[in-house]
Structures are given as C-alpha cells and as structure tokens.
CSV table of C-alpha atoms and ligand atoms in Angstrom, one decimal:
chain,number,residue,atom,x,y,z
A,752,MET,CA,0.1,0.1,-0.1
A,753,SER,CA,1.1,3.4,-1.1
A,754,ARG,CA,0.4,7.1,-0.2
A,755,VAL,CA,0.1,8.9,-3.4
A,756,VAL,CA,-0.5,12.4,-4.1
A,757,VAL,CA,-2.9,13.1,-6.9
A,758,ALA,CA,-2.5,16.9,-8.1
A,759,GLY,CA,-6.0,17.4,-10.4
A,760,GLY,CA,-7.6,14.8,-8.7
A,761,ALA,CA,-10.8,16.2,-9.0
A,762,GLY,CA,-10.7,16.6,-12.7
A,763,PHE,CA,-11.7,14.2,-15.3
A,764,LEU,CA,-8.6,12.1,-15.5
A,765,GLY,CA,-7.4,12.9,-12.1
A,766,SER,CA,-10.6,11.4,-10.4
A,767,HIS,CA,-10.5,8.1,-12.4
A,768,LEU,CA,-7.0,7.9,-11.3
A,769,CYS,CA,-8.2,8.4,-7.6
A,770,ASP,CA,-10.6,5.8,-8.0
A,771,ARG,CA,-8.4,3.2,-9.3
A,772,LEU,CA,-5.6,4.1,-6.5
A,773,VAL,CA,-8.4,4.0,-3.7
A,774,SER,CA,-9.7,0.5,-4.8
A,775,ARG,CA,-6.4,-1.2,-5.4
A,776,GLY,CA,-5.5,-0.1,-1.5
A,777,ASP,CA,-3.5,2.9,-1.9
A,778,SER,CA,-4.1,6.1,0.2
A,779,VAL,CA,-4.9,9.4,-1.8
A,780,VAL,CA,-4.2,12.9,-1.0
A,781,CYS,CA,-6.2,14.9,-3.9
A,782,LEU,CA,-4.9,18.3,-4.3
A,783,ASP,CA,-7.1,20.5,-6.7
A,784,ASN,CA,-8.2,24.0,-6.7
A,785,LEU,CA,-11.6,23.1,-8.5
A,786,SER,CA,-11.0,25.5,-11.4
A,787,THR,CA,-11.9,22.8,-14.0
A,788,GLY,CA,-12.4,20.0,-11.7
A,789,SER,CA,-15.5,19.6,-9.7
A,790,ARG,CA,-16.2,18.2,-5.7
A,791,GLU,CA,-18.9,16.1,-7.7
A,792,ASN,CA,-16.5,14.0,-9.5
A,793,VAL,CA,-15.0,12.9,-6.1
A,794,ALA,CA,-18.1,13.1,-4.1
A,795,HIS,CA,-18.4,9.1,-3.8
A,796,LEU,CA,-14.7,9.2,-2.2
A,797,LEU,CA,-15.2,12.0,0.2
A,798,GLY,CA,-16.0,9.7,3.2
A,799,HIS,CA,-13.4,7.0,2.4
A,800,ASP,CA,-10.6,6.7,5.1
A,801,ARG,CA,-8.0,6.3,2.4
A,802,PHE,CA,-9.0,9.3,0.5
A,803,ARG,CA,-8.4,13.2,1.4
A,804,LEU,CA,-9.4,16.2,-0.9
A,805,LEU,CA,-7.4,19.4,-0.1
A,806,VAL,CA,-9.0,22.4,-2.4
A,807,THR,CA,-5.4,24.4,-2.9
A,808,ASP,CA,-3.8,25.7,-5.8
A,809,VAL,CA,-0.6,24.1,-6.5
A,810,SER,CA,0.6,27.1,-8.3
A,811,GLU,CA,0.7,28.8,-5.1
A,812,LYS,CA,1.9,26.1,-2.7
A,813,VAL,CA,2.1,22.5,-2.0
A,814,ASP,CA,1.3,22.0,1.7
A,815,LEU,CA,-0.1,18.4,2.8
A,816,GLY,CA,-0.6,19.7,6.4
A,817,ASP,CA,1.5,16.6,7.8
A,818,ASP,CA,4.8,15.0,7.6
A,819,ASP,CA,3.6,11.4,6.6
A,820,ALA,CA,5.4,9.4,3.7
A,821,VAL,CA,4.6,10.3,0.1
A,822,ASP,CA,5.6,7.4,-2.1
A,823,ALA,CA,4.3,9.2,-5.5
A,824,VAL,CA,3.1,12.2,-6.8
A,825,CYS,CA,1.0,12.2,-10.0
A,826,ASN,CA,0.7,15.7,-11.6
A,827,LEU,CA,-2.4,16.0,-13.4
A,828,ALA,CA,-3.3,19.6,-12.3
A,829,SER,CA,-4.2,21.9,-15.5
A,830,PRO,CA,-7.1,22.9,-17.7
A,831,ALA,CA,-6.9,20.4,-20.6
A,832,SER,CA,-9.7,21.4,-22.9
A,833,PRO,CA,-8.9,23.8,-25.3
A,834,PRO,CA,-11.7,26.4,-24.4
A,835,ALA,CA,-10.9,25.9,-20.8
A,836,TYR,CA,-6.9,26.5,-21.2
A,837,LEU,CA,-7.6,29.4,-23.8
A,838,ALA,CA,-10.1,31.1,-21.1
A,839,ARG,CA,-7.2,30.7,-18.3
A,840,PRO,CA,-4.1,31.2,-20.1
A,841,LEU,CA,-1.8,32.6,-17.5
A,842,ASP,CA,-3.1,30.1,-15.0
A,843,THR,CA,-2.3,27.4,-17.5
A,844,LEU,CA,1.3,28.7,-17.8
A,845,ALA,CA,1.3,28.9,-14.1
A,846,VAL,CA,0.3,25.5,-13.3
A,847,GLY,CA,2.6,23.9,-15.9
A,848,SER,CA,5.7,25.8,-14.5
A,849,GLU,CA,5.1,26.8,-10.8
A,850,GLY,CA,2.9,23.9,-10.2
A,851,THR,CA,5.1,21.4,-11.7
A,852,ARG,CA,8.1,22.7,-9.8
A,853,ARG,CA,6.4,22.8,-6.4
A,854,LEU,CA,5.6,19.2,-7.0
A,855,LEU,CA,8.6,17.9,-8.2
A,856,GLU,CA,10.2,19.5,-4.9
A,857,LEU,CA,7.5,17.4,-3.0
A,858,SER,CA,8.6,14.4,-4.7
A,859,ARG,CA,12.2,15.0,-4.2
A,860,ALA,CA,12.0,15.7,-0.5
A,861,HIS,CA,9.9,12.4,0.0
A,862,GLY,CA,12.2,10.5,-2.3
A,863,ALA,CA,8.6,9.8,-4.0
A,864,ARG,CA,8.2,9.0,-7.8
A,865,PHE,CA,6.9,11.3,-9.8
A,866,LEU,CA,4.2,10.9,-12.7
A,867,MET,CA,3.9,13.8,-15.1
A,868,ALA,CA,0.8,13.8,-17.4
A,869,SER,CA,2.0,15.5,-20.3
A,870,THR,CA,0.2,15.6,-23.7
A,871,SER,CA,0.2,15.0,-27.3
A,872,GLU,CA,0.0,18.8,-27.7
A,873,VAL,CA,3.6,18.8,-27.4
A,874,TYR,CA,3.9,17.7,-30.9
A,875,GLY,CA,1.7,20.6,-32.0
A,876,ASP,CA,0.4,20.4,-35.7
A,877,PRO,CA,2.8,17.1,-36.1
A,878,GLU,CA,4.8,16.8,-39.6
A,879,VAL,CA,5.5,13.1,-38.6
A,880,HIS,CA,2.6,10.7,-38.5
A,881,PRO,CA,1.9,8.6,-36.4
A,882,GLN,CA,3.8,10.5,-33.7
A,883,VAL,CA,6.9,8.8,-32.0
A,884,GLU,CA,8.3,10.1,-28.6
A,885,SER,CA,11.4,11.2,-30.5
A,886,TYR,CA,9.3,13.7,-32.7
A,887,ARG,CA,10.1,17.2,-31.2
A,888,GLY,CA,7.0,18.9,-32.5
A,889,ASN,CA,5.6,21.7,-34.5
A,890,VAL,CA,4.5,24.3,-31.8
A,891,ASP,CA,3.8,27.9,-32.5
A,892,PRO,CA,5.6,29.2,-29.4
A,893,THR,CA,3.3,32.5,-29.6
A,894,GLY,CA,0.0,31.2,-31.0
A,895,PRO,CA,-3.0,30.8,-28.7
A,896,ARG,CA,-2.5,27.2,-27.9
A,897,SER,CA,0.9,27.6,-26.8
A,898,VAL,CA,-0.2,28.6,-23.3
A,899,TYR,CA,-0.8,24.7,-22.9
A,900,ASP,CA,1.6,23.3,-25.2
A,901,GLU,CA,4.4,25.2,-24.0
A,902,ALA,CA,3.3,25.0,-20.5
A,903,LYS,CA,3.7,21.1,-20.8
A,904,ARG,CA,6.7,21.3,-23.0
A,905,PHE,CA,8.4,23.3,-20.1
A,906,ALA,CA,7.1,20.7,-17.6
A,907,GLU,CA,8.5,18.0,-19.3
A,908,SER,CA,11.9,20.0,-19.2
A,909,LEU,CA,11.8,20.5,-15.5
A,910,THR,CA,10.8,17.0,-14.9
A,911,MET,CA,13.9,15.9,-16.9
A,912,ALA,CA,15.9,18.5,-15.0
A,913,MET,CA,15.1,17.2,-11.5
A,914,TYR,CA,15.9,13.6,-12.8
A,915,ARG,CA,19.3,14.6,-14.3
A,916,SER,CA,20.4,17.0,-11.2
A,917,HIS,CA,18.5,15.6,-8.2
A,918,ALA,CA,18.1,11.9,-9.3
A,919,VAL,CA,14.0,12.2,-8.6
A,920,ASP,CA,12.5,9.1,-9.9
A,921,VAL,CA,10.3,10.3,-12.8
A,922,GLY,CA,8.0,9.1,-15.5
A,923,ILE,CA,6.4,11.3,-18.3
A,924,ALA,CA,3.2,10.1,-20.1
A,925,ARG,CA,2.3,11.9,-23.1
A,926,ILE,CA,-1.7,11.5,-23.1
A,927,PHE,CA,-3.7,11.6,-26.4
A,928,ASN,CA,-7.1,12.4,-26.5
A,929,THR,CA,-9.3,10.5,-23.7
A,930,TYR,CA,-13.1,10.4,-23.3
A,931,GLY,CA,-15.6,9.0,-21.1
A,932,PRO,CA,-17.7,9.3,-18.0
A,933,ARG,CA,-17.3,12.6,-16.1
A,934,LEU,CA,-16.2,14.7,-19.1
A,935,SER,CA,-18.1,18.0,-18.2
A,936,PRO,CA,-21.0,18.3,-20.6
A,937,GLY,CA,-20.0,22.0,-21.0
A,938,ASP,CA,-16.2,21.2,-21.3
A,939,GLY,CA,-16.2,21.8,-25.1
A,940,ARG,CA,-14.1,18.8,-26.0
A,941,VAL,CA,-15.1,17.0,-29.1
A,942,VAL,CA,-17.0,13.8,-27.7
A,943,SER,CA,-18.8,15.6,-24.8
A,944,ASN,CA,-19.7,18.2,-27.3
A,945,PHE,CA,-21.1,15.8,-30.0
A,946,ILE,CA,-22.5,13.2,-27.5
A,947,VAL,CA,-24.7,16.0,-25.5
A,948,GLN,CA,-25.5,17.7,-28.9
A,949,ALA,CA,-26.9,14.4,-30.2
A,950,LEU,CA,-28.8,13.6,-27.0
A,951,ARG,CA,-30.5,17.1,-27.0
A,952,GLY,CA,-31.3,17.0,-30.7
A,953,GLU,CA,-28.9,20.0,-31.3
A,954,PRO,CA,-26.7,20.2,-34.3
A,955,LEU,CA,-23.4,18.4,-33.9
A,956,THR,CA,-20.7,21.3,-34.5
A,957,VAL,CA,-17.9,20.1,-36.7
A,958,TYR,CA,-15.3,22.5,-37.0
A,959,GLY,CA,-13.7,23.1,-40.2
A,960,ASP,CA,-14.5,20.5,-42.5
A,961,GLY,CA,-14.1,17.8,-39.8
A,962,SER,CA,-10.9,16.4,-42.2
A,963,GLN,CA,-8.9,16.8,-38.9
A,964,THR,CA,-8.1,13.4,-37.2
A,965,ARG,CA,-7.8,12.5,-33.5
A,966,SER,CA,-7.2,8.9,-32.0
A,967,LEU,CA,-9.5,8.6,-28.9
A,968,CYS,CA,-8.6,6.4,-26.0
A,969,TYR,CA,-11.3,5.3,-23.3
A,970,VAL,CA,-10.6,6.6,-19.8
A,971,ASP,CA,-10.3,3.2,-18.5
A,972,ASP,CA,-7.6,2.2,-20.8
A,973,GLU,CA,-5.7,5.7,-20.3
A,974,ILE,CA,-5.7,5.1,-16.6
A,975,THR,CA,-4.5,1.7,-16.9
A,976,GLY,CA,-1.4,2.9,-19.1
A,977,LEU,CA,-0.8,5.7,-16.5
A,978,LEU,CA,-0.7,3.3,-13.5
A,979,ALA,CA,1.6,1.0,-15.4
A,980,LEU,CA,3.9,3.9,-16.1
A,981,LEU,CA,3.5,4.8,-12.0
A,982,ASP,CA,4.1,1.5,-11.4
A,983,SER,CA,7.4,1.0,-13.3
A,984,SER,CA,10.8,2.7,-13.4
A,985,LEU,CA,10.5,4.0,-16.9
A,986,VAL,CA,11.4,7.8,-17.6
A,987,GLY,CA,10.1,8.1,-21.1
A,988,PRO,CA,8.4,10.3,-22.3
A,989,VAL,CA,6.0,7.6,-23.4
A,990,ASN,CA,2.7,7.9,-25.4
A,991,ILE,CA,-0.2,6.6,-23.6
A,992,GLY,CA,-3.1,6.8,-26.3
A,993,ASN,CA,-5.0,4.6,-28.7
A,994,PRO,CA,-4.0,4.7,-32.3
A,995,ASP,CA,-7.5,4.2,-33.6
A,996,GLU,CA,-7.6,7.6,-35.9
A,997,ARG,CA,-10.7,9.0,-37.1
A,998,SER,CA,-11.7,12.3,-38.9
A,999,MET,CA,-13.9,14.3,-36.8
A,1000,LEU,CA,-16.3,14.2,-39.4
A,1001,ASP,CA,-16.6,10.6,-39.0
A,1002,LEU,CA,-16.6,10.8,-35.2
A,1003,ALA,CA,-19.9,12.9,-35.4
A,1004,ARG,CA,-21.5,10.6,-38.0
A,1005,PHE,CA,-20.6,7.7,-35.5
A,1006,VAL,CA,-22.1,9.5,-32.6
A,1007,LEU,CA,-25.2,10.1,-34.5
A,1008,GLU,CA,-25.6,6.4,-35.2
A,1009,ALA,CA,-24.7,5.3,-31.8
A,1010,THR,CA,-27.3,7.6,-30.1
A,1011,GLY,CA,-29.7,7.2,-32.8
A,1012,SER,CA,-30.3,10.9,-32.8
A,1013,PRO,CA,-32.0,13.1,-35.5
A,1014,SER,CA,-29.5,15.9,-35.3
A,1015,GLU,CA,-27.9,17.4,-38.0
A,1016,ILE,CA,-24.3,18.2,-38.7
A,1017,ALA,CA,-23.4,21.9,-38.4
A,1018,PHE,CA,-20.0,23.3,-39.8
A,1019,ARG,CA,-18.1,25.8,-37.6
A,1020,PRO,CA,-15.3,27.6,-38.0
A,1021,LEU,CA,-11.8,25.9,-37.4
A,1022,PRO,CA,-10.3,27.3,-34.1
A,1023,ALA,CA,-6.7,28.5,-34.8
A,1024,ASP,CA,-3.7,26.2,-34.6
A,1025,ASP,CA,-5.9,23.4,-34.4
A,1026,PRO,CA,-3.7,20.3,-35.3
A,1027,THR,CA,-4.6,18.7,-38.6
A,1028,ARG,CA,-3.9,15.1,-37.4
A,1029,ARG,CA,-3.0,13.1,-34.2
A,1030,CYS,CA,-2.2,9.6,-33.7
A,1031,PRO,CA,0.2,7.9,-31.2
A,1032,ASP,CA,2.6,5.4,-31.9
A,1033,ILE,CA,2.5,3.1,-29.1
A,1034,THR,CA,5.4,0.8,-29.8
A,1035,VAL,CA,7.2,1.9,-26.4
A,1036,ALA,CA,4.2,1.7,-24.1
A,1037,ARG,CA,3.5,-1.8,-25.8
A,1038,HIS,CA,7.3,-3.1,-25.3
A,1039,GLU,CA,8.3,-1.4,-22.0
A,1040,LEU,CA,5.1,-1.1,-20.3
A,1041,GLY,CA,3.1,-4.1,-21.7
A,1042,TRP,CA,0.4,-1.8,-22.1
A,1043,GLU,CA,-2.1,-1.4,-24.9
A,1044,PRO,CA,-5.7,0.0,-25.0
A,1045,THR,CA,-8.7,-2.7,-25.2
A,1046,ILE,CA,-11.7,-0.8,-25.3
A,1047,GLY,CA,-12.8,0.0,-28.9
A,1048,LEU,CA,-14.7,3.0,-30.1
A,1049,GLN,CA,-18.1,1.1,-30.3
A,1050,GLU,CA,-18.1,0.2,-26.5
A,1051,GLY,CA,-16.2,3.3,-25.2
A,1052,ILE,CA,-18.6,5.8,-26.8
A,1053,ALA,CA,-21.6,3.3,-25.9
A,1054,ARG,CA,-20.6,3.7,-22.3
A,1055,THR,CA,-20.1,7.5,-22.5
A,1056,ILE,CA,-23.5,8.0,-24.0
A,1057,GLU,CA,-25.1,5.8,-21.3
A,1058,TYR,CA,-23.3,8.3,-18.7
A,1059,PHE,CA,-24.5,11.5,-20.4
A,1060,ALA,CA,-27.9,10.1,-20.9
A,1061,GLY,CA,-28.1,10.3,-17.2
A,1062,THR,CA,-27.1,13.8,-16.9
A,1063,VAL,CA,-28.3,15.6,-19.8
A,1064,GLU,CA,-31.7,16.5,-20.4
A,1065,ALA,CA,-33.4,15.1,-23.7
A,1066,PRO,CA,-35.2,18.0,-25.7
B,1673,UDP,N1,-13.9,19.8,-32.3
B,1673,UDP,C1,-15.2,19.8,-33.3
B,1673,UDP,N2,-16.3,20.0,-32.9
B,1673,UDP,C2,-16.5,20.5,-31.5
B,1673,UDP,C3,-15.4,20.2,-30.5
B,1673,UDP,C4,-14.0,19.9,-31.2
B,1673,UDP,O1,-15.0,19.5,-34.6
B,1673,UDP,O2,-17.5,20.6,-30.9
B,1673,UDP,C5,-12.8,19.2,-33.2
B,1673,UDP,C6,-11.6,20.3,-32.7
B,1673,UDP,O3,-11.4,21.4,-33.8
B,1673,UDP,C7,-10.4,19.4,-32.9
B,1673,UDP,C8,-11.0,17.9,-32.5
B,1673,UDP,O4,-12.4,18.1,-32.6
B,1673,UDP,O5,-9.9,19.2,-34.3
B,1673,UDP,C9,-10.7,17.8,-31.0
B,1673,UDP,O6,-11.1,18.6,-30.2
B,1673,UDP,P1,-10.7,18.7,-28.7
B,1673,UDP,O7,-11.2,20.1,-28.2
B,1673,UDP,O8,-11.7,17.5,-28.2
B,1673,UDP,O9,-9.5,18.2,-28.6
B,1673,UDP,P2,-7.8,18.9,-29.2
B,1673,UDP,O10,-7.2,17.7,-29.4
B,1673,UDP,O11,-8.1,19.8,-30.0
B,1673,UDP,O12,-7.2,19.5,-28.0
C-alpha cells in the first residue's frame, strides 16, 4: 500500500485515477483548486478513510499539512480542454511551470516517484505521423494554444532537469485525446460536445471541414496505462493513447448512429492552430509497459452515451 498525491485529482482523468488507486488499496491525497475539476467528481470518495481532498492551488503552494510518507506524486493539474485553457492562459502557464516545480520538490523531499501527465499537444501540428516520442514537435510558441503546449513542454523539461540534477524518480506520459464518463457536458471537448448535442437533438458542431483527425482513448484504458507507468521505473516520455485514428466528421456520424439522434451536422469555423492530425505510435508503451488499449470506440462511446444520458436533459 502506498500514499499517492494526485494533483488535479478532482478533474476528469484525475478522479478516475483516484478511484483506481483507492480501489487497489492505496491512500490518496487529492489536491485540486476546482477551477475545471469538481467536487462531484470525487464526492463518492469523500467519506473513504484512504481518501482526502485538499482544495488548494498547487501553483501557489503545496502543503499536505502533515509529515507522513509520500510514495508517489501524480501531476494531472491543468486545464485540458482548449476552451478551458484559452480562457485561463496565465493560470495554465502557471500550473505547468510553478505547479510542476512545487510538485517535483515534494517528490524530491519524500523520495517519491513523480508521474508527469504531459500531452500529445507537445507535438503541436505534427509533420511526423503517427507521432513517435522522439519527434520534437511543431508548436507555434506565440500562438493561442501555446499556453497549454509550451506549459507542458516546460513541465517535461523541468521533470527531466529534476531527474538529471537531483535523481528524482520520474516518468513522463504523453496523453492523447481521452474520453468517457465525468467529462463535463460544458467542457468543450469533441466527444462530450457531440454526445450532448446528439442527446439534446441539437446540431453537432463540426469545426472546419471535419477532415482533421484525432485518436480517441477510453478513460479506463488511459488510467491503466498511467498506472503501468507509475508502477514502473520508466522515465519516458511515453505515448499513452489509442491509435484508432478518425476524422472528426466520421466521429460525428459515429455518434449520430450510436445515439440514434435525428440531429444534423453543422460546420463551424476551425479554431486557430487546430492540429490537422494526431495519432500515437505506442510501440514504447507496448514494449516497456506491456500496455495497449483494449476498449474500442464502439464500446467506449456506448458507455459514455449511457453516462451522459443520465446527466443531460433530452429535448
Ligand atoms: N471539434 C469539433 N467540434 C467540437 C469540438 C471539437 O469539430 O464541438 C474538433 C476540434 O476542432 C479538434 C478535435 O475536434 O479538431 C478535437 O478537439 P478537442 O477540443 O476535443 O481536443 P484537442 O485535440 O483539439 O485538444
């Protein structure tokens, strides 16, 4: 049994990670400022004697309020949806830099393993396809998305500096698009948008001509991959994602069929710097972690629709 600090533990991915850690017998200290995460995401864990929620901003301070051992620190603290980070540009840069530094210091002080939740966005609009970890990316450092992309790139750099200078035991995951229950209906990411729109009978908003691609990983698979990295001694970076690549127009049609919705498809302007394609090469994860996704889009989308059907009002 370990004591694990999960920063961003009340967010979409963070709350699923807390669930899995608690259910396998670990103790969890969840740090979250609830800016994009929510108390509801962890409400079912609040009475558990191996779970503690501290509402705090890791960009400002990291203070657990005790001197008990810490075995691992997982850094999932950051807005992750483009509309969310574009609305909080300075906070996003602060949590990737100051927040990551404070959490790395916590790891160093306790000799704890540090898991950095980085992102496929470090590849920007990639010229190499599918994306291998050795690809250095194509990010516009002054574009609107840079607040997220560069914050995560800086966080990776900080993580490696603490590994090289202070021998902190680190692992870096590059997370590709992930979906599933607890995405917030107003979050703005593509899967939640399409499913909520389909269930409400509203038009599905496809940005641009919908030819841009993403590769979608179901949340349970993603968490299994992150745990495999946490439990290993791999430094990485390692891509954790599902290589099943789809165009966004195909995804909209897929959601319409899966929901049986009469909604139409409505084309909207493409956001600035929207990457044209994205697909992980997961050779490293397969070989080094023995991990690969197991839940296909059909099943994952069906489970996600079931979740949203319970939260979204039909027309
Ligand atoms: N997208 C879309 N309609 C929406 C929301 C997103 O067509 O209602 C597109 C978006 O332009 C991008 C892709 O879906 O090409 C994935 O967007 P998301 O915000 O989920 O994540 P990203 O991969 O861009 O960080």
